[in-house]
Amino acid sequence: MLARNKEVNEACSSIQQIEDRFNNVYNYPWVFLNDEPFSEEFIRRTSQLTNGNVSYGVIPSEHWNQPDWIDEEKASSGRWSLVLQNVIYGGTPPTIIFYRNMCRFNSGFFFRHKLLQQYKYYWRVEPDVKYFCNVDYDPFLMMQDQGKVYGWTISLYEWGATIPSLWETVKDFVKANPHYVAPNNSLSFLSDDGGESYNMCHFWSNFEIADMDFWRGEAYTKFFDHLEATGGFYYERWGDAPVHSIAAALFANSSQLHFFRDIGYRHDVFQRCPQGAQHVQGKCWCDPNDNFDYRENSCLKRFEALES
């Protein structure tokens, strides 16, 4: 969990739900990261909610703060452009800087943190989210046994104004490094014209269960370095969700991606609620009629087409 001290109430809510619905059986460890030292209150209140080991880490400044080589005048102009378009997190300080730092950190650095080096898989948990159902199996073992590298619950369209040059940057990388593209990739999830343009579909990365060795591998490392060199995380507002999604769809085989149909989850206004027998078996408390899966701005049908 990436969290700030002021989010202690929201963090505790998410932790308790994960513990009640899953981790009270498995006692997996928690790792909390912050761009500043955690307060005594945050440590005391969060650590008492789990029987698993708990670690608290500070993010190195070079992994968090805007790099010195970024042209601040150009970055400021980009932020103002998004303000004029009424894009969320577009330009109101200090949220705008925090959000861009967070997206860059989640894209390229969280899996390099010293506290995470001993781990292969992670489950990303956000403060102030809802988990509606029991998870009565081990998703980490499932990922390992089935050779999965990336798991998700909600997919939707990105706001195009935040990533105007991202796809051209991706195409430049792929053109120079075609050997990194998986033979049975999921390009059709990302593009409706064979890769000429990006349809904006992505997996919502505020929930993800994934293999950090995939991010640590040569393909993704060089991919992130290519993106980083353009400054797009600051000159535009590239999110870790499209960055992770594009990489997973291109550099992994489609069979290595997993949709967690049995996990009920809500973040902000978006909710997915398991249906039918899965709702009953998971003892879910969400309203099955409030489900994002097949809403107009959901990309699930595109993913299901890969499986058919």
PDB file of C-alpha atoms in Angstrom:
ATOM      1  CA  MET A   1       0.000   0.000   0.000  1.00  0.00           C
ATOM      2  CA  LEU A   2       1.176   3.453  -0.958  1.00  0.00           C
ATOM      3  CA  ALA A   3      -0.336   5.792   1.616  1.00  0.00           C
ATOM      4  CA  ARG A   4       0.118   9.136   3.342  1.00  0.00           C
ATOM      5  CA  ASN A   5      -0.085   9.719   7.074  1.00  0.00           C
ATOM      6  CA  LYS A   6      -3.285  11.714   6.701  1.00  0.00           C
ATOM      7  CA  GLU A   7      -4.923   8.680   5.039  1.00  0.00           C
ATOM      8  CA  VAL A   8      -4.661   6.509   8.153  1.00  0.00           C
ATOM      9  CA  ASN A   9      -8.444   6.127   8.535  1.00  0.00           C
ATOM     10  CA  GLU A  10      -8.863   5.135   4.895  1.00  0.00           C
ATOM     11  CA  ALA A  11      -5.864   2.794   5.083  1.00  0.00           C
ATOM     12  CA  CYS A  12      -7.246   1.053   8.156  1.00  0.00           C
ATOM     13  CA  SER A  13     -10.592   0.530   6.443  1.00  0.00           C
ATOM     14  CA  SER A  14      -8.969  -1.190   3.463  1.00  0.00           C
ATOM     15  CA  ILE A  15      -6.652  -3.279   5.639  1.00  0.00           C
ATOM     16  CA  GLN A  16      -9.483  -4.538   7.818  1.00  0.00           C
ATOM     17  CA  GLN A  17     -11.504  -5.614   4.781  1.00  0.00           C
ATOM     18  CA  ILE A  18      -8.561  -7.532   3.294  1.00  0.00           C
ATOM     19  CA  GLU A  19      -7.905  -9.170   6.652  1.00  0.00           C
ATOM     20  CA  ASP A  20     -11.553 -10.112   7.187  1.00  0.00           C
ATOM     21  CA  ARG A  21     -12.115 -11.402   3.676  1.00  0.00           C
ATOM     22  CA  PHE A  22      -8.757 -13.058   2.988  1.00  0.00           C
ATOM     23  CA  ASN A  23      -5.630 -12.523   5.018  1.00  0.00           C
ATOM     24  CA  ASN A  24      -6.827 -13.638   8.448  1.00  0.00           C
ATOM     25  CA  VAL A  25      -6.308 -17.159   7.049  1.00  0.00           C
ATOM     26  CA  TYR A  26      -3.000 -16.645   5.224  1.00  0.00           C
ATOM     27  CA  ASN A  27      -1.266 -13.929   7.282  1.00  0.00           C
ATOM     28  CA  TYR A  28       0.680 -12.564   4.332  1.00  0.00           C
ATOM     29  CA  PRO A  29       2.948  -9.611   5.154  1.00  0.00           C
ATOM     30  CA  TRP A  30       2.026  -5.999   4.519  1.00  0.00           C
ATOM     31  CA  VAL A  31       4.408  -3.397   3.092  1.00  0.00           C
ATOM     32  CA  PHE A  32       3.536   0.296   3.422  1.00  0.00           C
ATOM     33  CA  LEU A  33       5.370   2.956   1.431  1.00  0.00           C
ATOM     34  CA  ASN A  34       5.304   6.735   1.786  1.00  0.00           C
ATOM     35  CA  ASP A  35       7.315   9.643   0.411  1.00  0.00           C
ATOM     36  CA  GLU A  36       7.953  10.722   4.032  1.00  0.00           C
ATOM     37  CA  PRO A  37       8.373   8.770   7.292  1.00  0.00           C
ATOM     38  CA  PHE A  38       5.206   7.218   8.647  1.00  0.00           C
ATOM     39  CA  SER A  39       3.799   8.724  11.811  1.00  0.00           C
ATOM     40  CA  GLU A  40       3.617   6.788  15.057  1.00  0.00           C
ATOM     41  CA  GLU A  41      -0.170   6.887  14.799  1.00  0.00           C
ATOM     42  CA  PHE A  42      -0.170   5.387  11.296  1.00  0.00           C
ATOM     43  CA  ILE A  43       2.185   2.596  12.359  1.00  0.00           C
ATOM     44  CA  ARG A  44       0.307   1.833  15.568  1.00  0.00           C
ATOM     45  CA  ARG A  45      -3.161   1.772  14.044  1.00  0.00           C
ATOM     46  CA  THR A  46      -2.317  -0.195  10.900  1.00  0.00           C
ATOM     47  CA  SER A  47      -0.012  -2.758  12.510  1.00  0.00           C
ATOM     48  CA  GLN A  48      -2.618  -3.809  15.075  1.00  0.00           C
ATOM     49  CA  LEU A  49      -5.025  -4.936  12.335  1.00  0.00           C
ATOM     50  CA  THR A  50      -3.021  -7.907  11.049  1.00  0.00           C
ATOM     51  CA  ASN A  51      -1.137 -10.928  12.348  1.00  0.00           C
ATOM     52  CA  GLY A  52       1.169 -10.794   9.350  1.00  0.00           C
ATOM     53  CA  ASN A  53       4.572  -9.123   9.399  1.00  0.00           C
ATOM     54  CA  VAL A  54       4.410  -5.384   8.707  1.00  0.00           C
ATOM     55  CA  SER A  55       7.083  -3.153   7.130  1.00  0.00           C
ATOM     56  CA  TYR A  56       7.116   0.618   6.673  1.00  0.00           C
ATOM     57  CA  GLY A  57       9.383   2.267   4.123  1.00  0.00           C
ATOM     58  CA  VAL A  58      10.276   5.698   2.789  1.00  0.00           C
ATOM     59  CA  ILE A  59      10.525   6.078  -0.982  1.00  0.00           C
ATOM     60  CA  PRO A  60      13.942   7.338  -2.162  1.00  0.00           C
ATOM     61  CA  SER A  61      13.662  10.895  -3.441  1.00  0.00           C
ATOM     62  CA  GLU A  62      15.052   9.946  -6.857  1.00  0.00           C
ATOM     63  CA  HIS A  63      12.207   7.460  -7.261  1.00  0.00           C
ATOM     64  CA  TRP A  64       9.557   9.962  -6.229  1.00  0.00           C
ATOM     65  CA  ASN A  65      10.365  13.571  -6.983  1.00  0.00           C
ATOM     66  CA  GLN A  66      10.240  15.201 -10.405  1.00  0.00           C
ATOM     67  CA  PRO A  67      13.695  14.720 -11.991  1.00  0.00           C
ATOM     68  CA  ASP A  68      15.927  17.773 -12.280  1.00  0.00           C
ATOM     69  CA  TRP A  69      16.201  17.359 -16.047  1.00  0.00           C
ATOM     70  CA  ILE A  70      12.460  17.957 -16.559  1.00  0.00           C
ATOM     71  CA  ASP A  71      11.788  21.352 -18.177  1.00  0.00           C
ATOM     72  CA  GLU A  72       9.524  22.868 -15.524  1.00  0.00           C
ATOM     73  CA  GLU A  73       8.220  25.546 -17.884  1.00  0.00           C
ATOM     74  CA  LYS A  74       7.109  22.869 -20.334  1.00  0.00           C
ATOM     75  CA  ALA A  75       5.665  20.748 -17.515  1.00  0.00           C
ATOM     76  CA  SER A  76       3.747  23.713 -16.120  1.00  0.00           C
ATOM     77  CA  SER A  77       2.342  24.457 -19.563  1.00  0.00           C
ATOM     78  CA  GLY A  78       1.189  20.853 -19.857  1.00  0.00           C
ATOM     79  CA  ARG A  79      -0.528  20.996 -16.483  1.00  0.00           C
ATOM     80  CA  TRP A  80      -2.300  24.228 -17.409  1.00  0.00           C
ATOM     81  CA  SER A  81      -3.535  22.664 -20.641  1.00  0.00           C
ATOM     82  CA  LEU A  82      -5.238  19.913 -18.649  1.00  0.00           C
ATOM     83  CA  VAL A  83      -6.751  22.467 -16.270  1.00  0.00           C
ATOM     84  CA  LEU A  84      -8.381  24.179 -19.231  1.00  0.00           C
ATOM     85  CA  GLN A  85      -9.842  20.824 -20.280  1.00  0.00           C
ATOM     86  CA  ASN A  86     -11.190  20.156 -16.759  1.00  0.00           C
ATOM     87  CA  VAL A  87      -9.161  16.945 -16.449  1.00  0.00           C
ATOM     88  CA  ILE A  88      -9.050  15.488 -12.936  1.00  0.00           C
ATOM     89  CA  TYR A  89      -5.634  15.905 -11.287  1.00  0.00           C
ATOM     90  CA  GLY A  90      -4.818  18.194 -14.162  1.00  0.00           C
ATOM     91  CA  GLY A  91      -3.411  21.237 -12.491  1.00  0.00           C
ATOM     92  CA  THR A  92      -4.313  22.100  -8.901  1.00  0.00           C
ATOM     93  CA  PRO A  93      -1.189  22.103  -6.715  1.00  0.00           C
ATOM     94  CA  PRO A  94       0.006  20.268  -4.727  1.00  0.00           C
ATOM     95  CA  THR A  95      -2.188  17.368  -5.850  1.00  0.00           C
ATOM     96  CA  ILE A  96      -0.991  17.627  -9.434  1.00  0.00           C
ATOM     97  CA  ILE A  97       2.652  17.089  -8.527  1.00  0.00           C
ATOM     98  CA  PHE A  98       1.856  14.313  -6.053  1.00  0.00           C
ATOM     99  CA  TYR A  99      -0.282  12.510  -8.619  1.00  0.00           C
ATOM    100  CA  ARG A 100       2.379  12.661 -11.314  1.00  0.00           C
ATOM    101  CA  ASN A 101       5.064  11.524  -8.880  1.00  0.00           C
ATOM    102  CA  MET A 102       2.805   8.650  -7.839  1.00  0.00           C
ATOM    103  CA  CYS A 103       2.112   7.554 -11.424  1.00  0.00           C
ATOM    104  CA  ARG A 104       5.806   7.584 -12.283  1.00  0.00           C
ATOM    105  CA  PHE A 105       6.707   5.732  -9.071  1.00  0.00           C
ATOM    106  CA  ASN A 106       4.059   3.053  -9.611  1.00  0.00           C
ATOM    107  CA  SER A 107       5.120   2.693 -13.234  1.00  0.00           C
ATOM    108  CA  GLY A 108       8.822   2.265 -12.740  1.00  0.00           C
ATOM    109  CA  PHE A 109      10.030   2.110  -9.172  1.00  0.00           C
ATOM    110  CA  PHE A 110       7.808   0.486  -6.535  1.00  0.00           C
ATOM    111  CA  PHE A 111       9.087  -3.008  -7.372  1.00  0.00           C
ATOM    112  CA  ARG A 112      12.666  -1.796  -6.917  1.00  0.00           C
ATOM    113  CA  HIS A 113      12.133  -0.666  -3.325  1.00  0.00           C
ATOM    114  CA  LYS A 114      14.390  -2.504  -0.876  1.00  0.00           C
ATOM    115  CA  LEU A 115      11.414  -3.744   1.180  1.00  0.00           C
ATOM    116  CA  LEU A 116       9.947  -5.477  -1.856  1.00  0.00           C
ATOM    117  CA  GLN A 117      13.090  -7.171  -3.116  1.00  0.00           C
ATOM    118  CA  GLN A 118      12.353 -10.379  -1.214  1.00  0.00           C
ATOM    119  CA  TYR A 119       8.943 -10.754  -2.873  1.00  0.00           C
ATOM    120  CA  LYS A 120       7.865 -11.994  -6.293  1.00  0.00           C
ATOM    121  CA  TYR A 121       4.101 -11.305  -6.206  1.00  0.00           C
ATOM    122  CA  TYR A 122       2.175  -8.354  -4.800  1.00  0.00           C
ATOM    123  CA  TRP A 123      -1.439  -7.352  -4.245  1.00  0.00           C
ATOM    124  CA  ARG A 124      -1.805  -3.602  -4.544  1.00  0.00           C
ATOM    125  CA  VAL A 125      -4.235  -2.210  -1.973  1.00  0.00           C
ATOM    126  CA  GLU A 126      -5.373   1.417  -1.976  1.00  0.00           C
ATOM    127  CA  PRO A 127      -6.645   3.410   1.002  1.00  0.00           C
ATOM    128  CA  ASP A 128     -10.423   3.821   1.054  1.00  0.00           C
ATOM    129  CA  VAL A 129     -11.491   0.972  -1.234  1.00  0.00           C
ATOM    130  CA  LYS A 130     -14.135  -1.698  -0.738  1.00  0.00           C
ATOM    131  CA  TYR A 131     -13.741  -5.474  -0.886  1.00  0.00           C
ATOM    132  CA  PHE A 132     -17.130  -7.150  -0.971  1.00  0.00           C
ATOM    133  CA  CYS A 133     -16.474 -10.895  -1.056  1.00  0.00           C
ATOM    134  CA  ASN A 134     -14.580 -13.681   0.656  1.00  0.00           C
ATOM    135  CA  VAL A 135     -11.433 -14.784  -1.178  1.00  0.00           C
ATOM    136  CA  ASP A 136     -11.261 -18.394  -0.016  1.00  0.00           C
ATOM    137  CA  TYR A 137      -8.217 -19.423  -2.057  1.00  0.00           C
ATOM    138  CA  ASP A 138      -4.687 -18.103  -2.461  1.00  0.00           C
ATOM    139  CA  PRO A 139      -4.490 -15.839  -5.550  1.00  0.00           C
ATOM    140  CA  PHE A 140      -0.698 -15.799  -5.364  1.00  0.00           C
ATOM    141  CA  LEU A 141      -0.510 -19.575  -5.665  1.00  0.00           C
ATOM    142  CA  MET A 142      -3.107 -19.469  -8.431  1.00  0.00           C
ATOM    143  CA  MET A 143      -0.971 -16.952 -10.338  1.00  0.00           C
ATOM    144  CA  GLN A 144       2.117 -19.099  -9.809  1.00  0.00           C
ATOM    145  CA  ASP A 145       0.476 -22.417 -10.707  1.00  0.00           C
ATOM    146  CA  GLN A 146      -1.173 -21.059 -13.852  1.00  0.00           C
ATOM    147  CA  GLY A 147       1.777 -18.966 -15.013  1.00  0.00           C
ATOM    148  CA  LYS A 148      -0.067 -15.663 -14.738  1.00  0.00           C
ATOM    149  CA  VAL A 149       1.810 -12.374 -14.554  1.00  0.00           C
ATOM    150  CA  TYR A 150      -0.977  -9.791 -14.221  1.00  0.00           C
ATOM    151  CA  GLY A 151      -4.433  -9.871 -12.602  1.00  0.00           C
ATOM    152  CA  TRP A 152      -7.135  -7.197 -12.525  1.00  0.00           C
ATOM    153  CA  THR A 153     -10.807  -6.518 -11.730  1.00  0.00           C
ATOM    154  CA  ILE A 154     -11.887  -3.391 -13.650  1.00  0.00           C
ATOM    155  CA  SER A 155     -10.953  -2.215 -17.145  1.00  0.00           C
ATOM    156  CA  LEU A 156     -12.004   1.060 -18.714  1.00  0.00           C
ATOM    157  CA  TYR A 157     -11.022   3.810 -21.129  1.00  0.00           C
ATOM    158  CA  GLU A 158      -8.307   6.332 -20.321  1.00  0.00           C
ATOM    159  CA  TRP A 159      -8.856  10.071 -20.733  1.00  0.00           C
ATOM    160  CA  GLY A 160      -7.079  10.707 -24.021  1.00  0.00           C
ATOM    161  CA  ALA A 161      -6.037  14.244 -23.077  1.00  0.00           C
ATOM    162  CA  THR A 162      -3.677  12.840 -20.438  1.00  0.00           C
ATOM    163  CA  ILE A 163      -1.647  10.654 -22.818  1.00  0.00           C
ATOM    164  CA  PRO A 164      -1.622  12.331 -26.271  1.00  0.00           C
ATOM    165  CA  SER A 165       1.859  11.103 -27.221  1.00  0.00           C
ATOM    166  CA  LEU A 166       2.024   7.843 -25.237  1.00  0.00           C
ATOM    167  CA  TRP A 167       1.016   5.480 -28.040  1.00  0.00           C
ATOM    168  CA  GLU A 168       3.444   6.965 -30.556  1.00  0.00           C
ATOM    169  CA  THR A 169       6.155   6.551 -27.911  1.00  0.00           C
ATOM    170  CA  VAL A 170       5.088   2.916 -27.447  1.00  0.00           C
ATOM    171  CA  LYS A 171       5.182   2.310 -31.199  1.00  0.00           C
ATOM    172  CA  ASP A 172       8.688   3.766 -31.398  1.00  0.00           C
ATOM    173  CA  PHE A 173       9.840   1.349 -28.721  1.00  0.00           C
ATOM    174  CA  VAL A 174       8.170  -1.660 -30.337  1.00  0.00           C
ATOM    175  CA  LYS A 175       9.597  -0.771 -33.735  1.00  0.00           C
ATOM    176  CA  ALA A 176      13.096  -0.676 -32.256  1.00  0.00           C
ATOM    177  CA  ASN A 177      12.551  -3.764 -30.066  1.00  0.00           C
ATOM    178  CA  PRO A 178      10.152  -6.155 -31.815  1.00  0.00           C
ATOM    179  CA  HIS A 179      11.734  -9.137 -30.056  1.00  0.00           C
ATOM    180  CA  TYR A 180      10.086  -8.125 -26.767  1.00  0.00           C
ATOM    181  CA  VAL A 181       6.553  -8.501 -28.123  1.00  0.00           C
ATOM    182  CA  ALA A 182       4.989 -11.801 -27.024  1.00  0.00           C
ATOM    183  CA  PRO A 183       3.882 -14.117 -29.837  1.00  0.00           C
ATOM    184  CA  ASN A 184       0.348 -14.471 -28.396  1.00  0.00           C
ATOM    185  CA  ASN A 185      -0.013 -10.916 -27.163  1.00  0.00           C
ATOM    186  CA  SER A 186      -3.179  -8.919 -26.461  1.00  0.00           C
ATOM    187  CA  LEU A 187      -2.730  -6.113 -28.969  1.00  0.00           C
ATOM    188  CA  SER A 188      -6.397  -6.397 -29.973  1.00  0.00           C
ATOM    189  CA  PHE A 189      -7.351  -5.342 -26.427  1.00  0.00           C
ATOM    190  CA  LEU A 190      -5.416  -2.100 -26.940  1.00  0.00           C
ATOM    191  CA  SER A 191      -6.040  -1.317 -30.579  1.00  0.00           C
ATOM    192  CA  ASP A 192      -8.832  -1.696 -33.122  1.00  0.00           C
ATOM    193  CA  ASP A 193      -6.594  -1.199 -36.163  1.00  0.00           C
ATOM    194  CA  GLY A 194      -3.667  -3.539 -35.657  1.00  0.00           C
ATOM    195  CA  GLY A 195      -1.677  -1.161 -33.508  1.00  0.00           C
ATOM    196  CA  GLU A 196      -1.861   1.993 -35.583  1.00  0.00           C
ATOM    197  CA  SER A 197      -3.817   3.763 -32.827  1.00  0.00           C
ATOM    198  CA  TYR A 198      -4.653   3.193 -29.167  1.00  0.00           C
ATOM    199  CA  ASN A 199      -8.295   2.675 -28.204  1.00  0.00           C
ATOM    200  CA  MET A 200      -7.533   3.847 -24.616  1.00  0.00           C
ATOM    201  CA  CYS A 201      -8.480   0.550 -22.916  1.00  0.00           C
ATOM    202  CA  HIS A 202      -6.529  -0.255 -19.781  1.00  0.00           C
ATOM    203  CA  PHE A 203      -6.693  -2.303 -16.610  1.00  0.00           C
ATOM    204  CA  TRP A 204      -7.388  -0.103 -13.600  1.00  0.00           C
ATOM    205  CA  SER A 205      -4.192  -0.478 -11.636  1.00  0.00           C
ATOM    206  CA  ASN A 206      -5.464   0.638  -8.224  1.00  0.00           C
ATOM    207  CA  PHE A 207      -6.245  -3.074  -7.919  1.00  0.00           C
ATOM    208  CA  GLU A 208      -3.684  -5.445  -9.328  1.00  0.00           C
ATOM    209  CA  ILE A 209      -2.175  -8.750  -8.318  1.00  0.00           C
ATOM    210  CA  ALA A 210       0.942  -9.293 -10.350  1.00  0.00           C
ATOM    211  CA  ASP A 211       4.395 -10.773 -10.730  1.00  0.00           C
ATOM    212  CA  MET A 212       7.080  -8.195  -9.971  1.00  0.00           C
ATOM    213  CA  ASP A 213       9.627 -10.218 -11.911  1.00  0.00           C
ATOM    214  CA  PHE A 214       7.698  -9.196 -15.017  1.00  0.00           C
ATOM    215  CA  TRP A 215       8.295  -5.523 -14.178  1.00  0.00           C
ATOM    216  CA  ARG A 216      11.883  -6.278 -13.219  1.00  0.00           C
ATOM    217  CA  GLY A 217      12.552  -8.078 -16.500  1.00  0.00           C
ATOM    218  CA  GLU A 218      14.534  -6.716 -19.420  1.00  0.00           C
ATOM    219  CA  ALA A 219      11.545  -5.919 -21.649  1.00  0.00           C
ATOM    220  CA  TYR A 220       9.688  -3.799 -19.116  1.00  0.00           C
ATOM    221  CA  THR A 221      12.835  -2.184 -17.709  1.00  0.00           C
ATOM    222  CA  LYS A 222      13.878  -0.956 -21.148  1.00  0.00           C
ATOM    223  CA  PHE A 223      10.282   0.004 -21.946  1.00  0.00           C
ATOM    224  CA  PHE A 224      10.001   2.155 -18.835  1.00  0.00           C
ATOM    225  CA  ASP A 225      13.393   3.756 -19.474  1.00  0.00           C
ATOM    226  CA  HIS A 226      12.187   4.661 -22.970  1.00  0.00           C
ATOM    227  CA  LEU A 227       9.025   6.264 -21.580  1.00  0.00           C
ATOM    228  CA  GLU A 228      10.893   8.019 -18.794  1.00  0.00           C
ATOM    229  CA  ALA A 229      13.336   9.644 -21.220  1.00  0.00           C
ATOM    230  CA  THR A 230      10.494  11.492 -22.946  1.00  0.00           C
ATOM    231  CA  GLY A 231       9.301  13.228 -19.771  1.00  0.00           C
ATOM    232  CA  GLY A 232       5.713  12.256 -20.542  1.00  0.00           C
ATOM    233  CA  PHE A 233       4.861  11.556 -16.902  1.00  0.00           C
ATOM    234  CA  TYR A 234       5.294  15.310 -16.279  1.00  0.00           C
ATOM    235  CA  TYR A 235       4.839  17.029 -19.636  1.00  0.00           C
ATOM    236  CA  GLU A 236       1.544  15.180 -20.051  1.00  0.00           C
ATOM    237  CA  ARG A 237      -0.032  13.032 -17.320  1.00  0.00           C
ATOM    238  CA  TRP A 238       0.802   9.453 -18.123  1.00  0.00           C
ATOM    239  CA  GLY A 239      -0.813   7.127 -15.604  1.00  0.00           C
ATOM    240  CA  ASP A 240       0.620   3.857 -14.372  1.00  0.00           C
ATOM    241  CA  ALA A 241      -2.615   2.127 -15.425  1.00  0.00           C
ATOM    242  CA  PRO A 242      -2.133   2.541 -19.196  1.00  0.00           C
ATOM    243  CA  VAL A 243       1.621   2.022 -18.834  1.00  0.00           C
ATOM    244  CA  HIS A 244       1.175  -1.273 -16.965  1.00  0.00           C
ATOM    245  CA  SER A 245      -1.668  -2.350 -19.229  1.00  0.00           C
ATOM    246  CA  ILE A 246       0.142  -1.687 -22.486  1.00  0.00           C
ATOM    247  CA  ALA A 247       3.219  -3.536 -21.246  1.00  0.00           C
ATOM    248  CA  ALA A 248       1.253  -6.517 -19.961  1.00  0.00           C
ATOM    249  CA  ALA A 249      -0.780  -6.720 -23.161  1.00  0.00           C
ATOM    250  CA  LEU A 250       2.265  -6.546 -25.433  1.00  0.00           C
ATOM    251  CA  PHE A 251       5.074  -8.305 -23.556  1.00  0.00           C
ATOM    252  CA  ALA A 252       3.070 -11.155 -21.981  1.00  0.00           C
ATOM    253  CA  ASN A 253       0.971 -13.786 -23.707  1.00  0.00           C
ATOM    254  CA  SER A 254      -2.768 -13.255 -23.362  1.00  0.00           C
ATOM    255  CA  SER A 255      -3.035 -16.481 -21.330  1.00  0.00           C
ATOM    256  CA  GLN A 256      -0.843 -14.846 -18.671  1.00  0.00           C
ATOM    257  CA  LEU A 257      -3.425 -12.135 -17.921  1.00  0.00           C
ATOM    258  CA  HIS A 258      -6.204 -12.902 -15.450  1.00  0.00           C
ATOM    259  CA  PHE A 259      -9.579 -11.287 -14.788  1.00  0.00           C
ATOM    260  CA  PHE A 260     -10.602 -11.889 -11.156  1.00  0.00           C
ATOM    261  CA  ARG A 261     -14.312 -12.469 -11.716  1.00  0.00           C
ATOM    262  CA  ASP A 262     -14.796 -13.629  -8.144  1.00  0.00           C
ATOM    263  CA  ILE A 263     -13.361 -10.545  -6.432  1.00  0.00           C
ATOM    264  CA  GLY A 264     -15.815  -7.765  -5.588  1.00  0.00           C
ATOM    265  CA  TYR A 265     -14.163  -4.343  -5.541  1.00  0.00           C
ATOM    266  CA  ARG A 266     -14.996  -0.645  -5.480  1.00  0.00           C
ATOM    267  CA  HIS A 267     -12.776   2.414  -5.946  1.00  0.00           C
ATOM    268  CA  ASP A 268     -14.345   5.855  -6.206  1.00  0.00           C
ATOM    269  CA  VAL A 269     -17.504   5.523  -8.327  1.00  0.00           C
ATOM    270  CA  PHE A 270     -16.499   2.317 -10.115  1.00  0.00           C
ATOM    271  CA  GLN A 271     -17.662  -0.995  -8.706  1.00  0.00           C
ATOM    272  CA  ARG A 272     -17.569  -4.567  -9.875  1.00  0.00           C
ATOM    273  CA  CYS A 273     -19.759  -7.080  -8.135  1.00  0.00           C
ATOM    274  CA  PRO A 274     -19.517 -10.835  -8.820  1.00  0.00           C
ATOM    275  CA  GLN A 275     -22.586 -12.343 -10.389  1.00  0.00           C
ATOM    276  CA  GLY A 276     -24.687 -15.442  -9.777  1.00  0.00           C
ATOM    277  CA  ALA A 277     -23.032 -18.345  -8.001  1.00  0.00           C
ATOM    278  CA  GLN A 278     -19.836 -16.364  -7.405  1.00  0.00           C
ATOM    279  CA  HIS A 279     -21.838 -13.728  -5.507  1.00  0.00           C
ATOM    280  CA  VAL A 280     -23.312 -16.444  -3.295  1.00  0.00           C
ATOM    281  CA  GLN A 281     -20.118 -18.436  -2.799  1.00  0.00           C
ATOM    282  CA  GLY A 282     -18.140 -15.328  -1.917  1.00  0.00           C
ATOM    283  CA  LYS A 283     -20.810 -14.154   0.534  1.00  0.00           C
ATOM    284  CA  CYS A 284     -20.659 -10.827  -1.273  1.00  0.00           C
ATOM    285  CA  TRP A 285     -22.510  -7.874   0.198  1.00  0.00           C
ATOM    286  CA  CYS A 286     -22.435  -5.666  -2.924  1.00  0.00           C
ATOM    287  CA  ASP A 287     -25.539  -5.023  -5.026  1.00  0.00           C
ATOM    288  CA  PRO A 288     -25.183  -7.318  -8.078  1.00  0.00           C
ATOM    289  CA  ASN A 289     -27.075  -4.741 -10.142  1.00  0.00           C
ATOM    290  CA  ASP A 290     -24.312  -2.214  -9.497  1.00  0.00           C
ATOM    291  CA  ASN A 291     -21.646  -3.819 -11.641  1.00  0.00           C
ATOM    292  CA  PHE A 292     -19.286  -2.117 -14.079  1.00  0.00           C
ATOM    293  CA  ASP A 293     -18.424  -5.174 -16.185  1.00  0.00           C
ATOM    294  CA  TYR A 294     -20.584  -4.395 -19.217  1.00  0.00           C
ATOM    295  CA  ARG A 295     -21.193  -0.678 -18.840  1.00  0.00           C
ATOM    296  CA  GLU A 296     -20.612   1.514 -21.878  1.00  0.00           C
ATOM    297  CA  ASN A 297     -17.150   2.633 -20.745  1.00  0.00           C
ATOM    298  CA  SER A 298     -15.964  -0.836 -19.705  1.00  0.00           C
ATOM    299  CA  CYS A 299     -13.373  -2.708 -21.773  1.00  0.00           C
ATOM    300  CA  LEU A 300     -14.240  -6.174 -20.457  1.00  0.00           C
ATOM    301  CA  LYS A 301     -15.824  -7.343 -23.723  1.00  0.00           C
ATOM    302  CA  ARG A 302     -12.562  -6.639 -25.532  1.00  0.00           C
ATOM    303  CA  PHE A 303     -10.690  -8.801 -23.033  1.00  0.00           C
ATOM    304  CA  GLU A 304     -13.248 -11.584 -23.271  1.00  0.00           C
ATOM    305  CA  ALA A 305     -12.783 -11.600 -27.045  1.00  0.00           C
ATOM    306  CA  LEU A 306      -9.165 -12.632 -26.409  1.00  0.00           C
ATOM    307  CA  GLU A 307     -10.354 -15.631 -24.430  1.00  0.00           C
ATOM    308  CA  SER A 308     -12.873 -16.854 -27.015  1.00  0.00           C
TER     309      SER A 308
END
